[in-house]
Protein backbone atom coordinates (compact mmCIF):
# COMPACT_ATOMS: atom_id res chain seq x y z
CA UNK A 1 -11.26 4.81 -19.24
CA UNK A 2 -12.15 7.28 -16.23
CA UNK A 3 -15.37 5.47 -15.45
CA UNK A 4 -12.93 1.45 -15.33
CA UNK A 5 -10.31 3.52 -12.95
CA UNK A 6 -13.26 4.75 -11.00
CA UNK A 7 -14.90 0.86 -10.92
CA UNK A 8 -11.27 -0.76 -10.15
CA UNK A 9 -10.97 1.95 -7.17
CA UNK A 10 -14.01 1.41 -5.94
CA UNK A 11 -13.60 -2.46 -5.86
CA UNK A 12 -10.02 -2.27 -4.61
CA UNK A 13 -11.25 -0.20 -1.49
CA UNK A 14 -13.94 -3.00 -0.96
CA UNK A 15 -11.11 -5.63 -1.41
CA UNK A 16 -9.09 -3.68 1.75
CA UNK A 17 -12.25 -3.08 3.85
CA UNK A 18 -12.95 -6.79 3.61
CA UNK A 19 -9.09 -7.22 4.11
CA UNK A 20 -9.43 -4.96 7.30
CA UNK A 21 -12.75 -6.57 8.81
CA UNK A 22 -11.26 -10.06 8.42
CA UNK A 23 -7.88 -9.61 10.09
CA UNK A 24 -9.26 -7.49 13.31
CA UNK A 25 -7.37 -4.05 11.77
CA UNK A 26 -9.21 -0.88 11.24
CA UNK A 27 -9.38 0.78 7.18
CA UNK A 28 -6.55 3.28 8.54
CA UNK A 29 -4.73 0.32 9.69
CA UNK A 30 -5.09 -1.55 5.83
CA UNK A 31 -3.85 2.18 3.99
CA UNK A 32 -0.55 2.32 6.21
CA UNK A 33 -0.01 -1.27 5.77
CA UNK A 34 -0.53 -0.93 2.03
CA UNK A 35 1.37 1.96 2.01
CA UNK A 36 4.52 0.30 3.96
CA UNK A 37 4.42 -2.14 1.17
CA UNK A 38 4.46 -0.41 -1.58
CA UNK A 39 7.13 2.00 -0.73
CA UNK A 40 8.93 -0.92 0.56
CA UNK A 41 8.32 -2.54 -3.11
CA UNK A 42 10.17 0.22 -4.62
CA UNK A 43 13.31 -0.04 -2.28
CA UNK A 44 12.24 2.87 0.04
CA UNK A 45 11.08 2.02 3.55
CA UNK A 46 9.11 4.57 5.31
CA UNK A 47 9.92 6.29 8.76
CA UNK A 48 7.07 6.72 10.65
CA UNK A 49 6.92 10.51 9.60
CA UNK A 50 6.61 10.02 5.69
CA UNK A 51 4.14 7.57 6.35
CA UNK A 52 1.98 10.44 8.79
CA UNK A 53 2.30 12.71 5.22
CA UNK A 54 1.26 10.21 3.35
CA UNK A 55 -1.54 9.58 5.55
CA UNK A 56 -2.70 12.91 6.60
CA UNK A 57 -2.69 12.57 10.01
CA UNK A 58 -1.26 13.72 13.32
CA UNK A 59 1.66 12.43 15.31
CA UNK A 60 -0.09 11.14 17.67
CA UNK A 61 -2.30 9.13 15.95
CA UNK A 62 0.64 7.87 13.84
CA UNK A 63 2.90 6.90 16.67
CA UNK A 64 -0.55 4.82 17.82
CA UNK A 65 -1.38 3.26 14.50
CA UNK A 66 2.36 2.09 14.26
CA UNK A 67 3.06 0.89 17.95
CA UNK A 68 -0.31 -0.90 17.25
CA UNK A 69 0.95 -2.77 13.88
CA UNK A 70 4.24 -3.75 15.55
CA UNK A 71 2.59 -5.04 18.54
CA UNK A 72 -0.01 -6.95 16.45
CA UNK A 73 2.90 -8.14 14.15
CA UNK A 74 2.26 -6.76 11.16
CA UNK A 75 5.38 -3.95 11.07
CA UNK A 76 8.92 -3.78 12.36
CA UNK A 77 10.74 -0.86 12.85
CA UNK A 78 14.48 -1.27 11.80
CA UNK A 79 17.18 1.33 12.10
CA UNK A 80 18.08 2.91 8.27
CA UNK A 81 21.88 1.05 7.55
CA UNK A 82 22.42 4.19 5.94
CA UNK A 83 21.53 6.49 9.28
CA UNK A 84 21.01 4.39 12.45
CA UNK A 85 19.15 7.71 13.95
CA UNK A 86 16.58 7.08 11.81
CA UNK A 87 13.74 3.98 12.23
CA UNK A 88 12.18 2.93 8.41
CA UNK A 89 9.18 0.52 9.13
CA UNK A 90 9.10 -2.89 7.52
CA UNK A 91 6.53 -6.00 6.90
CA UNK A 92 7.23 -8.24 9.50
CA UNK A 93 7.22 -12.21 7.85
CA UNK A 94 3.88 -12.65 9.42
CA UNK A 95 2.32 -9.67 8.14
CA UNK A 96 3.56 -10.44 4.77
CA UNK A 97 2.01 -13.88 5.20
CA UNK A 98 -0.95 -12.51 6.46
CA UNK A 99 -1.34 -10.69 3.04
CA UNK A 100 -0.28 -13.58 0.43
CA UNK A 101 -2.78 -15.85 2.53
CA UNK A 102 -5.08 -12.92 1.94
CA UNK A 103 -4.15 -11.98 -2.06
CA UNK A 104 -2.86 -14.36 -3.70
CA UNK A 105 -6.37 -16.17 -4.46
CA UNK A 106 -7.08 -12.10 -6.11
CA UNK A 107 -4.03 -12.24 -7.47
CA UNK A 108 -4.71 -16.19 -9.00
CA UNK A 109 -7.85 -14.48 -10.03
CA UNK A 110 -6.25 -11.60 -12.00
CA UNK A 111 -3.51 -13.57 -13.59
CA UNK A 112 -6.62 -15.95 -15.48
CA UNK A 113 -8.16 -13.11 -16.01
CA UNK A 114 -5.22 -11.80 -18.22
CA UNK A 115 -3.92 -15.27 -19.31
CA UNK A 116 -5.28 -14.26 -23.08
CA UNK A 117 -3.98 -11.22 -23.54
CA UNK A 118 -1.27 -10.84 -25.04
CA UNK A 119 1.99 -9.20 -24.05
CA UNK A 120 2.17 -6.35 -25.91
CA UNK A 121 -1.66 -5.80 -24.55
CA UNK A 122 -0.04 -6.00 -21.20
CA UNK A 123 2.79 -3.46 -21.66
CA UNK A 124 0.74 -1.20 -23.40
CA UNK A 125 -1.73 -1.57 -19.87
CA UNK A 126 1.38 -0.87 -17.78
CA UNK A 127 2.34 2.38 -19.61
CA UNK A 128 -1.59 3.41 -19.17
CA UNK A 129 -1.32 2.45 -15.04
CA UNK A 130 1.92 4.44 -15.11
CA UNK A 131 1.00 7.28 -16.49
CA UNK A 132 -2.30 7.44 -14.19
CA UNK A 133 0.00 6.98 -11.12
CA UNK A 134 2.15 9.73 -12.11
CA UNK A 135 -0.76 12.00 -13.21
CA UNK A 136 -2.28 11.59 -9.63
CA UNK A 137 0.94 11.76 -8.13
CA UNK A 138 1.37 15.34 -10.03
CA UNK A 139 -2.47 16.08 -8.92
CA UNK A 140 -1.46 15.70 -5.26
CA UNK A 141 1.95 17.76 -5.62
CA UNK A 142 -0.56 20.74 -6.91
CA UNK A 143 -2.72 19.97 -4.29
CA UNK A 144 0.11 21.03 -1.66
CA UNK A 145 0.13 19.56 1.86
CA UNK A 146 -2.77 18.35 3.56
């Protein structure tokens, strides 16, 4: 099982470098993007400094990546309804559309892929992804900051 997570990592990276070289955005550009999205999936938005932890990176460079991805289109920044002080960053519609024009033929791809298996084979694969996510989320909490 270690050796398929390595060989679906390893092609999903591929699949966001190809992502990144095709829309004019840099690999750093594709992780905060991808990032932004999936926190944004779960009904969290990030502010611009949980994205930098995420990330790993200065300020500076933060505040750069971000003004660049809401002046190319791909982000807004709205204020949080809950605390106008602070600024969560959004997909903007045209980044979103940028990334279903981009994923939905991978994600038409992994839907025949599946189309014989059957549910319970599915649920049981969702318990396994969970568990990994929360296993490397618990690796990264031991890890401690970058």
């Amino acid at each position: 099982m270690a050796s398929d997570m390595r060989a679906l990592t390893a092609a999903s990276d591929a699949v966001g470098q190809r992502f990144a070289a095709l829309h004019d955005v840099t690999a750093n550009d594709f992780r905060a993007l991808l990032h932004v999205m999936v926190a944004e999936g779960a009904g969290e938005p990030l502010t611009a400094g949980e994205l930098r932890t995420r990330m790993g990176v200065s300020a500076a460079a933060i505040t750069y990546l971000v003004e660049r991805m809401v002046e190319s289109g791909h982000l807004l920044r709205e204020a949080d309804p809950a605390d106008r002080r602070r600024v969560r960053l959004r997909m903007s519609d045209h980044g979103m559309g940028v990334a279903r024009g981009f994923f939905t033929p991978l994600a038409e791809h992994a839907h025949d892929s599946m189309a014989g298996l059957a549910d319970a084979d599915l649920v049981a694969a969702h318990r396994v992804f969970t568990a990994l996510g929360a296993a490397m989320q618990t690796f990264l909490e031991e890890l401690g900051p970058r």
